[in-house]
PDB file of C-alpha atoms in Angstrom:
ATOM      1  CA  MET A   1       0.000   0.000   0.000  1.00  0.00           C
ATOM      2  CA  SER A   2       1.376   3.411  -0.969  1.00  0.00           C
ATOM      3  CA  ALA A   3       1.672   6.294   1.477  1.00  0.00           C
ATOM      4  CA  ALA A   4      -1.060   8.933   1.237  1.00  0.00           C
ATOM      5  CA  PHE A   5      -0.012  12.540   0.632  1.00  0.00           C
ATOM      6  CA  LEU A   6      -2.340  15.518   1.210  1.00  0.00           C
ATOM      7  CA  ILE A   7      -1.663  18.713  -0.746  1.00  0.00           C
ATOM      8  CA  LEU A   8      -3.402  21.861   0.534  1.00  0.00           C
ATOM      9  CA  ASP A   9      -2.812  24.465  -2.172  1.00  0.00           C
ATOM     10  CA  ASP A  10      -5.124  26.732  -4.169  1.00  0.00           C
ATOM     11  CA  ASN A  11      -2.632  27.144  -7.035  1.00  0.00           C
ATOM     12  CA  ASP A  12      -4.035  24.633  -9.524  1.00  0.00           C
ATOM     13  CA  VAL A  13      -0.878  24.336 -11.628  1.00  0.00           C
ATOM     14  CA  PHE A  14       1.469  23.808  -8.681  1.00  0.00           C
ATOM     15  CA  ALA A  15      -0.868  21.418  -6.830  1.00  0.00           C
ATOM     16  CA  ASP A  16      -1.600  19.287  -9.888  1.00  0.00           C
ATOM     17  CA  THR A  17       2.066  19.156 -10.918  1.00  0.00           C
ATOM     18  CA  LEU A  18       3.111  18.143  -7.400  1.00  0.00           C
ATOM     19  CA  ALA A  19       0.360  15.516  -7.269  1.00  0.00           C
ATOM     20  CA  ARG A  20       1.503  14.004 -10.597  1.00  0.00           C
ATOM     21  CA  SER A  21       5.149  13.976  -9.476  1.00  0.00           C
ATOM     22  CA  LEU A  22       4.254  12.302  -6.170  1.00  0.00           C
ATOM     23  CA  THR A  23       2.066   9.732  -7.930  1.00  0.00           C
ATOM     24  CA  ARG A  24       4.997   8.855 -10.216  1.00  0.00           C
ATOM     25  CA  ARG A  25       7.057   8.229  -7.071  1.00  0.00           C
ATOM     26  CA  GLY A  26       4.498   5.829  -5.653  1.00  0.00           C
ATOM     27  CA  PHE A  27       2.462   8.118  -3.378  1.00  0.00           C
ATOM     28  CA  ARG A  28      -1.314   8.384  -3.392  1.00  0.00           C
ATOM     29  CA  ALA A  29      -1.811  12.165  -3.730  1.00  0.00           C
ATOM     30  CA  VAL A  30      -4.994  14.030  -2.778  1.00  0.00           C
ATOM     31  CA  VAL A  31      -5.333  17.743  -3.578  1.00  0.00           C
ATOM     32  CA  ALA A  32      -7.445  20.061  -1.412  1.00  0.00           C
ATOM     33  CA  ARG A  33      -8.033  23.628  -2.638  1.00  0.00           C
ATOM     34  CA  SER A  34      -9.126  24.977   0.774  1.00  0.00           C
ATOM     35  CA  GLY A  35      -8.599  24.276   4.451  1.00  0.00           C
ATOM     36  CA  GLU A  36     -12.135  22.944   4.747  1.00  0.00           C
ATOM     37  CA  GLU A  37     -11.492  20.449   1.925  1.00  0.00           C
ATOM     38  CA  ALA A  38      -8.222  19.378   3.569  1.00  0.00           C
ATOM     39  CA  LEU A  39      -9.922  18.760   6.934  1.00  0.00           C
ATOM     40  CA  ALA A  40     -12.695  16.795   5.227  1.00  0.00           C
ATOM     41  CA  ALA A  41     -10.112  14.646   3.415  1.00  0.00           C
ATOM     42  CA  ALA A  42      -8.168  14.141   6.682  1.00  0.00           C
ATOM     43  CA  GLY A  43     -11.380  12.958   8.313  1.00  0.00           C
ATOM     44  CA  GLN A  44     -11.919  10.337   5.619  1.00  0.00           C
ATOM     45  CA  GLU A  45      -8.440   8.844   5.367  1.00  0.00           C
ATOM     46  CA  SER A  46      -5.117   8.815   7.151  1.00  0.00           C
ATOM     47  CA  PHE A  47      -2.293  10.699   5.437  1.00  0.00           C
ATOM     48  CA  SER A  48       1.391  10.109   6.090  1.00  0.00           C
ATOM     49  CA  TYR A  49       2.434  13.463   4.631  1.00  0.00           C
ATOM     50  CA  ALA A  50       0.873  16.859   3.974  1.00  0.00           C
ATOM     51  CA  THR A  51       1.983  20.115   2.393  1.00  0.00           C
ATOM     52  CA  ILE A  52       0.182  23.310   3.378  1.00  0.00           C
ATOM     53  CA  ASP A  53       0.422  26.441   1.243  1.00  0.00           C
ATOM     54  CA  LEU A  54       0.841  29.507   3.433  1.00  0.00           C
ATOM     55  CA  GLN A  55      -1.048  31.901   1.153  1.00  0.00           C
ATOM     56  CA  LEU A  56      -4.470  30.519   0.277  1.00  0.00           C
ATOM     57  CA  ALA A  57      -7.042  32.527  -1.680  1.00  0.00           C
ATOM     58  CA  ASN A  58      -9.306  33.429   1.232  1.00  0.00           C
ATOM     59  CA  ASP A  59      -7.161  32.782   4.293  1.00  0.00           C
ATOM     60  CA  SER A  60      -3.763  31.824   5.647  1.00  0.00           C
ATOM     61  CA  GLY A  61      -2.481  28.272   5.651  1.00  0.00           C
ATOM     62  CA  LEU A  62      -1.166  28.965   9.165  1.00  0.00           C
ATOM     63  CA  GLN A  63      -4.682  28.678  10.586  1.00  0.00           C
ATOM     64  CA  TRP A  64      -5.012  25.136   9.170  1.00  0.00           C
ATOM     65  CA  ILE A  65      -1.818  23.698  10.687  1.00  0.00           C
ATOM     66  CA  SER A  66      -3.232  23.032  14.172  1.00  0.00           C
ATOM     67  CA  PRO A  67      -6.530  21.488  12.972  1.00  0.00           C
ATOM     68  CA  LEU A  68      -4.654  19.296  10.481  1.00  0.00           C
ATOM     69  CA  ARG A  69      -2.147  18.309  13.180  1.00  0.00           C
ATOM     70  CA  ARG A  70      -5.056  17.219  15.403  1.00  0.00           C
ATOM     71  CA  ALA A  71      -6.701  15.330  12.523  1.00  0.00           C
ATOM     72  CA  LEU A  72      -3.407  13.768  11.386  1.00  0.00           C
ATOM     73  CA  PRO A  73      -1.266  13.372  14.532  1.00  0.00           C
ATOM     74  CA  ASP A  74       1.247  11.009  12.907  1.00  0.00           C
ATOM     75  CA  ALA A  75       1.593  12.836   9.582  1.00  0.00           C
ATOM     76  CA  ARG A  76       4.624  14.898   8.597  1.00  0.00           C
ATOM     77  CA  LEU A  77       3.414  18.468   7.863  1.00  0.00           C
ATOM     78  CA  LEU A  78       5.336  20.835   5.589  1.00  0.00           C
ATOM     79  CA  VAL A  79       4.408  24.487   5.077  1.00  0.00           C
ATOM     80  CA  LEU A  80       5.148  25.860   1.602  1.00  0.00           C
ATOM     81  CA  THR A  81       5.160  29.532   0.690  1.00  0.00           C
ATOM     82  CA  GLY A  82       6.147  31.809  -2.150  1.00  0.00           C
ATOM     83  CA  TYR A  83       7.811  34.117   0.360  1.00  0.00           C
ATOM     84  CA  ALA A  84       9.608  32.848   3.444  1.00  0.00           C
ATOM     85  CA  SER A  85       9.367  35.057   6.530  1.00  0.00           C
ATOM     86  CA  ILE A  86      11.093  34.369   9.838  1.00  0.00           C
ATOM     87  CA  ALA A  87       7.925  35.283  11.773  1.00  0.00           C
ATOM     88  CA  THR A  88       5.730  32.885   9.798  1.00  0.00           C
ATOM     89  CA  THR A  89       8.370  30.152   9.993  1.00  0.00           C
ATOM     90  CA  VAL A  90       8.392  30.341  13.784  1.00  0.00           C
ATOM     91  CA  GLN A  91       4.599  30.486  13.932  1.00  0.00           C
ATOM     92  CA  ALA A  92       4.252  27.487  11.566  1.00  0.00           C
ATOM     93  CA  ILE A  93       6.627  25.342  13.617  1.00  0.00           C
ATOM     94  CA  LYS A  94       4.942  26.365  16.893  1.00  0.00           C
ATOM     95  CA  SER A  95       1.537  25.495  15.393  1.00  0.00           C
ATOM     96  CA  GLY A  96       2.667  21.953  14.656  1.00  0.00           C
ATOM     97  CA  ALA A  97       4.363  21.956  11.269  1.00  0.00           C
ATOM     98  CA  ASP A  98       7.402  19.697  11.005  1.00  0.00           C
ATOM     99  CA  ASN A  99       9.185  21.903   8.498  1.00  0.00           C
ATOM    100  CA  TYR A 100       8.884  25.014   6.312  1.00  0.00           C
ATOM    101  CA  LEU A 101      10.053  25.466   2.734  1.00  0.00           C
ATOM    102  CA  ALA A 102      10.051  28.410   0.330  1.00  0.00           C
ATOM    103  CA  LYS A 103       8.650  28.031  -3.172  1.00  0.00           C
ATOM    104  CA  PRO A 104       9.627  27.339  -5.847  1.00  0.00           C
ATOM    105  CA  ALA A 105      10.144  23.845  -4.525  1.00  0.00           C
ATOM    106  CA  ASN A 106      10.431  20.652  -6.511  1.00  0.00           C
ATOM    107  CA  VAL A 107       9.334  17.222  -5.370  1.00  0.00           C
ATOM    108  CA  ASP A 108      12.892  16.295  -4.278  1.00  0.00           C
ATOM    109  CA  SER A 109      13.229  19.321  -1.971  1.00  0.00           C
ATOM    110  CA  ILE A 110       9.724  18.721  -0.580  1.00  0.00           C
ATOM    111  CA  LEU A 111      10.453  15.081   0.222  1.00  0.00           C
ATOM    112  CA  SER A 112      13.820  16.056   1.712  1.00  0.00           C
ATOM    113  CA  ALA A 113      12.211  18.724   3.919  1.00  0.00           C
ATOM    114  CA  LEU A 114       9.597  16.222   5.085  1.00  0.00           C
ATOM    115  CA  ALA A 115      12.387  13.863   6.112  1.00  0.00           C
ATOM    116  CA  HIS A 116      14.019  16.515   8.359  1.00  0.00           C
ATOM    117  CA  ASP A 117      12.791  18.631  11.282  1.00  0.00           C
ATOM    118  CA  GLY A 118      13.156  22.409  11.589  1.00  0.00           C
ATOM    119  CA  ALA A 119      13.342  25.187   9.032  1.00  0.00           C
ATOM    120  CA  GLY A 120      14.038  24.304   5.411  1.00  0.00           C
ATOM    121  CA  GLU A 121      17.493  24.498   3.902  1.00  0.00           C
ATOM    122  CA  ASP A 122      16.636  27.819   2.243  1.00  0.00           C
ATOM    123  CA  MET A 123      16.045  29.393   5.658  1.00  0.00           C
ATOM    124  CA  ALA A 124      19.207  27.917   7.183  1.00  0.00           C
ATOM    125  CA  ALA A 125      21.350  29.198   4.321  1.00  0.00           C
ATOM    126  CA  GLU A 126      20.223  32.771   4.930  1.00  0.00           C
ATOM    127  CA  ALA A 127      23.196  34.174   6.858  1.00  0.00           C
ATOM    128  CA  ALA A 128      23.831  37.439   4.991  1.00  0.00           C
ATOM    129  CA  PRO A 129      22.601  40.687   6.575  1.00  0.00           C
ATOM    130  CA  LEU A 130      19.053  41.575   5.562  1.00  0.00           C
ATOM    131  CA  SER A 131      18.225  44.704   3.586  1.00  0.00           C
ATOM    132  CA  LEU A 132      16.304  47.523   5.251  1.00  0.00           C
ATOM    133  CA  GLU A 133      13.207  46.620   3.229  1.00  0.00           C
ATOM    134  CA  ARG A 134      13.462  42.991   4.296  1.00  0.00           C
ATOM    135  CA  LEU A 135      13.945  43.938   7.966  1.00  0.00           C
ATOM    136  CA  GLU A 136      10.842  46.126   7.797  1.00  0.00           C
ATOM    137  CA  TRP A 137       8.923  43.272   6.158  1.00  0.00           C
ATOM    138  CA  GLU A 138      10.020  40.834   8.888  1.00  0.00           C
ATOM    139  CA  HIS A 139       8.951  43.283  11.603  1.00  0.00           C
ATOM    140  CA  ILE A 140       5.563  43.825   9.958  1.00  0.00           C
ATOM    141  CA  GLN A 141       5.079  40.051   9.656  1.00  0.00           C
ATOM    142  CA  ARG A 142       5.899  39.555  13.338  1.00  0.00           C
ATOM    143  CA  VAL A 143       3.454  42.251  14.458  1.00  0.00           C
ATOM    144  CA  LEU A 144       0.808  40.933  12.034  1.00  0.00           C
ATOM    145  CA  ALA A 145       1.218  37.456  13.533  1.00  0.00           C
ATOM    146  CA  GLU A 146       0.906  38.896  17.064  1.00  0.00           C
ATOM    147  CA  HIS A 147      -2.405  40.478  16.017  1.00  0.00           C
ATOM    148  CA  GLU A 148      -3.635  37.241  14.410  1.00  0.00           C
ATOM    149  CA  GLY A 149      -3.658  38.695  10.900  1.00  0.00           C
ATOM    150  CA  ASN A 150      -5.878  41.665  11.759  1.00  0.00           C
ATOM    151  CA  ILE A 151      -4.731  44.483   9.450  1.00  0.00           C
ATOM    152  CA  SER A 152      -6.419  47.312  11.397  1.00  0.00           C
ATOM    153  CA  SER A 153      -4.986  46.384  14.798  1.00  0.00           C
ATOM    154  CA  THR A 154      -1.572  45.719  13.232  1.00  0.00           C
ATOM    155  CA  ALA A 155      -1.623  49.171  11.609  1.00  0.00           C
ATOM    156  CA  ARG A 156      -2.500  50.750  14.975  1.00  0.00           C
ATOM    157  CA  ALA A 157       0.315  48.849  16.703  1.00  0.00           C
ATOM    158  CA  LEU A 158       2.786  50.014  14.040  1.00  0.00           C
ATOM    159  CA  ASN A 159       1.412  53.579  14.176  1.00  0.00           C
ATOM    160  CA  MET A 160       0.752  53.359  10.456  1.00  0.00           C
ATOM    161  CA  HIS A 161      -2.290  54.042   8.277  1.00  0.00           C
ATOM    162  CA  ARG A 162      -4.145  50.843   7.363  1.00  0.00           C
ATOM    163  CA  ARG A 163      -3.857  51.496   3.600  1.00  0.00           C
ATOM    164  CA  THR A 164      -0.121  52.121   3.910  1.00  0.00           C
ATOM    165  CA  LEU A 165       0.240  48.784   5.678  1.00  0.00           C
ATOM    166  CA  GLN A 166      -1.780  47.053   2.963  1.00  0.00           C
ATOM    167  CA  ARG A 167       0.475  48.564   0.264  1.00  0.00           C
ATOM    168  CA  LYS A 168       3.599  47.414   2.124  1.00  0.00           C
ATOM    169  CA  LEU A 169       2.168  43.904   2.517  1.00  0.00           C
ATOM    170  CA  ALA A 170       1.374  43.750  -1.198  1.00  0.00           C
ATOM    171  CA  LYS A 171       4.943  44.684  -2.228  1.00  0.00           C
ATOM    172  CA  ARG A 172       6.856  41.761  -0.646  1.00  0.00           C
ATOM    173  CA  PRO A 173      10.568  42.658  -0.856  1.00  0.00           C
ATOM    174  CA  VAL A 174      13.130  40.389  -2.468  1.00  0.00           C
ATOM    175  CA  ALA A 175      14.688  37.705  -0.287  1.00  0.00           C
ATOM    176  CA  LYS A 176      18.091  39.386   0.199  1.00  0.00           C
TER     177      LYS A 176
END
Protein backbone atom coordinates (compact mmCIF):
# COMPACT_ATOMS: atom_id res chain seq x y z
CA MET A 1 0.00 0.00 0.00
CA SER A 2 1.38 3.41 -0.97
CA ALA A 3 1.67 6.29 1.48
CA ALA A 4 -1.06 8.93 1.24
CA PHE A 5 -0.01 12.54 0.63
CA LEU A 6 -2.34 15.52 1.21
CA ILE A 7 -1.66 18.71 -0.75
CA LEU A 8 -3.40 21.86 0.53
CA ASP A 9 -2.81 24.47 -2.17
CA ASP A 10 -5.12 26.73 -4.17
CA ASN A 11 -2.63 27.14 -7.04
CA ASP A 12 -4.03 24.63 -9.52
CA VAL A 13 -0.88 24.34 -11.63
CA PHE A 14 1.47 23.81 -8.68
CA ALA A 15 -0.87 21.42 -6.83
CA ASP A 16 -1.60 19.29 -9.89
CA THR A 17 2.07 19.16 -10.92
CA LEU A 18 3.11 18.14 -7.40
CA ALA A 19 0.36 15.52 -7.27
CA ARG A 20 1.50 14.00 -10.60
CA SER A 21 5.15 13.98 -9.48
CA LEU A 22 4.25 12.30 -6.17
CA THR A 23 2.07 9.73 -7.93
CA ARG A 24 5.00 8.85 -10.22
CA ARG A 25 7.06 8.23 -7.07
CA GLY A 26 4.50 5.83 -5.65
CA PHE A 27 2.46 8.12 -3.38
CA ARG A 28 -1.31 8.38 -3.39
CA ALA A 29 -1.81 12.17 -3.73
CA VAL A 30 -4.99 14.03 -2.78
CA VAL A 31 -5.33 17.74 -3.58
CA ALA A 32 -7.45 20.06 -1.41
CA ARG A 33 -8.03 23.63 -2.64
CA SER A 34 -9.13 24.98 0.77
CA GLY A 35 -8.60 24.28 4.45
CA GLU A 36 -12.13 22.94 4.75
CA GLU A 37 -11.49 20.45 1.92
CA ALA A 38 -8.22 19.38 3.57
CA LEU A 39 -9.92 18.76 6.93
CA ALA A 40 -12.70 16.79 5.23
CA ALA A 41 -10.11 14.65 3.41
CA ALA A 42 -8.17 14.14 6.68
CA GLY A 43 -11.38 12.96 8.31
CA GLN A 44 -11.92 10.34 5.62
CA GLU A 45 -8.44 8.84 5.37
CA SER A 46 -5.12 8.81 7.15
CA PHE A 47 -2.29 10.70 5.44
CA SER A 48 1.39 10.11 6.09
CA TYR A 49 2.43 13.46 4.63
CA ALA A 50 0.87 16.86 3.97
CA THR A 51 1.98 20.11 2.39
CA ILE A 52 0.18 23.31 3.38
CA ASP A 53 0.42 26.44 1.24
CA LEU A 54 0.84 29.51 3.43
CA GLN A 55 -1.05 31.90 1.15
CA LEU A 56 -4.47 30.52 0.28
CA ALA A 57 -7.04 32.53 -1.68
CA ASN A 58 -9.31 33.43 1.23
CA ASP A 59 -7.16 32.78 4.29
CA SER A 60 -3.76 31.82 5.65
CA GLY A 61 -2.48 28.27 5.65
CA LEU A 62 -1.17 28.97 9.17
CA GLN A 63 -4.68 28.68 10.59
CA TRP A 64 -5.01 25.14 9.17
CA ILE A 65 -1.82 23.70 10.69
CA SER A 66 -3.23 23.03 14.17
CA PRO A 67 -6.53 21.49 12.97
CA LEU A 68 -4.65 19.30 10.48
CA ARG A 69 -2.15 18.31 13.18
CA ARG A 70 -5.06 17.22 15.40
CA ALA A 71 -6.70 15.33 12.52
CA LEU A 72 -3.41 13.77 11.39
CA PRO A 73 -1.27 13.37 14.53
CA ASP A 74 1.25 11.01 12.91
CA ALA A 75 1.59 12.84 9.58
CA ARG A 76 4.62 14.90 8.60
CA LEU A 77 3.41 18.47 7.86
CA LEU A 78 5.34 20.83 5.59
CA VAL A 79 4.41 24.49 5.08
CA LEU A 80 5.15 25.86 1.60
CA THR A 81 5.16 29.53 0.69
CA GLY A 82 6.15 31.81 -2.15
CA TYR A 83 7.81 34.12 0.36
CA ALA A 84 9.61 32.85 3.44
CA SER A 85 9.37 35.06 6.53
CA ILE A 86 11.09 34.37 9.84
CA ALA A 87 7.92 35.28 11.77
CA THR A 88 5.73 32.89 9.80
CA THR A 89 8.37 30.15 9.99
CA VAL A 90 8.39 30.34 13.78
CA GLN A 91 4.60 30.49 13.93
CA ALA A 92 4.25 27.49 11.57
CA ILE A 93 6.63 25.34 13.62
CA LYS A 94 4.94 26.36 16.89
CA SER A 95 1.54 25.50 15.39
CA GLY A 96 2.67 21.95 14.66
CA ALA A 97 4.36 21.96 11.27
CA ASP A 98 7.40 19.70 11.01
CA ASN A 99 9.19 21.90 8.50
CA TYR A 100 8.88 25.01 6.31
CA LEU A 101 10.05 25.47 2.73
CA ALA A 102 10.05 28.41 0.33
CA LYS A 103 8.65 28.03 -3.17
CA PRO A 104 9.63 27.34 -5.85
CA ALA A 105 10.14 23.85 -4.53
CA ASN A 106 10.43 20.65 -6.51
CA VAL A 107 9.33 17.22 -5.37
CA ASP A 108 12.89 16.30 -4.28
CA SER A 109 13.23 19.32 -1.97
CA ILE A 110 9.72 18.72 -0.58
CA LEU A 111 10.45 15.08 0.22
CA SER A 112 13.82 16.06 1.71
CA ALA A 113 12.21 18.72 3.92
CA LEU A 114 9.60 16.22 5.09
CA ALA A 115 12.39 13.86 6.11
CA HIS A 116 14.02 16.51 8.36
CA ASP A 117 12.79 18.63 11.28
CA GLY A 118 13.16 22.41 11.59
CA ALA A 119 13.34 25.19 9.03
CA GLY A 120 14.04 24.30 5.41
CA GLU A 121 17.49 24.50 3.90
CA ASP A 122 16.64 27.82 2.24
CA MET A 123 16.04 29.39 5.66
CA ALA A 124 19.21 27.92 7.18
CA ALA A 125 21.35 29.20 4.32
CA GLU A 126 20.22 32.77 4.93
CA ALA A 127 23.20 34.17 6.86
CA ALA A 128 23.83 37.44 4.99
CA PRO A 129 22.60 40.69 6.58
CA LEU A 130 19.05 41.58 5.56
CA SER A 131 18.22 44.70 3.59
CA LEU A 132 16.30 47.52 5.25
CA GLU A 133 13.21 46.62 3.23
CA ARG A 134 13.46 42.99 4.30
CA LEU A 135 13.94 43.94 7.97
CA GLU A 136 10.84 46.13 7.80
CA TRP A 137 8.92 43.27 6.16
CA GLU A 138 10.02 40.83 8.89
CA HIS A 139 8.95 43.28 11.60
CA ILE A 140 5.56 43.83 9.96
CA GLN A 141 5.08 40.05 9.66
CA ARG A 142 5.90 39.55 13.34
CA VAL A 143 3.45 42.25 14.46
CA LEU A 144 0.81 40.93 12.03
CA ALA A 145 1.22 37.46 13.53
CA GLU A 146 0.91 38.90 17.06
CA HIS A 147 -2.40 40.48 16.02
CA GLU A 148 -3.63 37.24 14.41
CA GLY A 149 -3.66 38.69 10.90
CA ASN A 150 -5.88 41.67 11.76
CA ILE A 151 -4.73 44.48 9.45
CA SER A 152 -6.42 47.31 11.40
CA SER A 153 -4.99 46.38 14.80
CA THR A 154 -1.57 45.72 13.23
CA ALA A 155 -1.62 49.17 11.61
CA ARG A 156 -2.50 50.75 14.97
CA ALA A 157 0.31 48.85 16.70
CA LEU A 158 2.79 50.01 14.04
CA ASN A 159 1.41 53.58 14.18
CA MET A 160 0.75 53.36 10.46
CA HIS A 161 -2.29 54.04 8.28
CA ARG A 162 -4.14 50.84 7.36
CA ARG A 163 -3.86 51.50 3.60
CA THR A 164 -0.12 52.12 3.91
CA LEU A 165 0.24 48.78 5.68
CA GLN A 166 -1.78 47.05 2.96
CA ARG A 167 0.47 48.56 0.26
CA LYS A 168 3.60 47.41 2.12
CA LEU A 169 2.17 43.90 2.52
CA ALA A 170 1.37 43.75 -1.20
CA LYS A 171 4.94 44.68 -2.23
CA ARG A 172 6.86 41.76 -0.65
CA PRO A 173 10.57 42.66 -0.86
CA VAL A 174 13.13 40.39 -2.47
CA ALA A 175 14.69 37.70 -0.29
CA LYS A 176 18.09 39.39 0.20
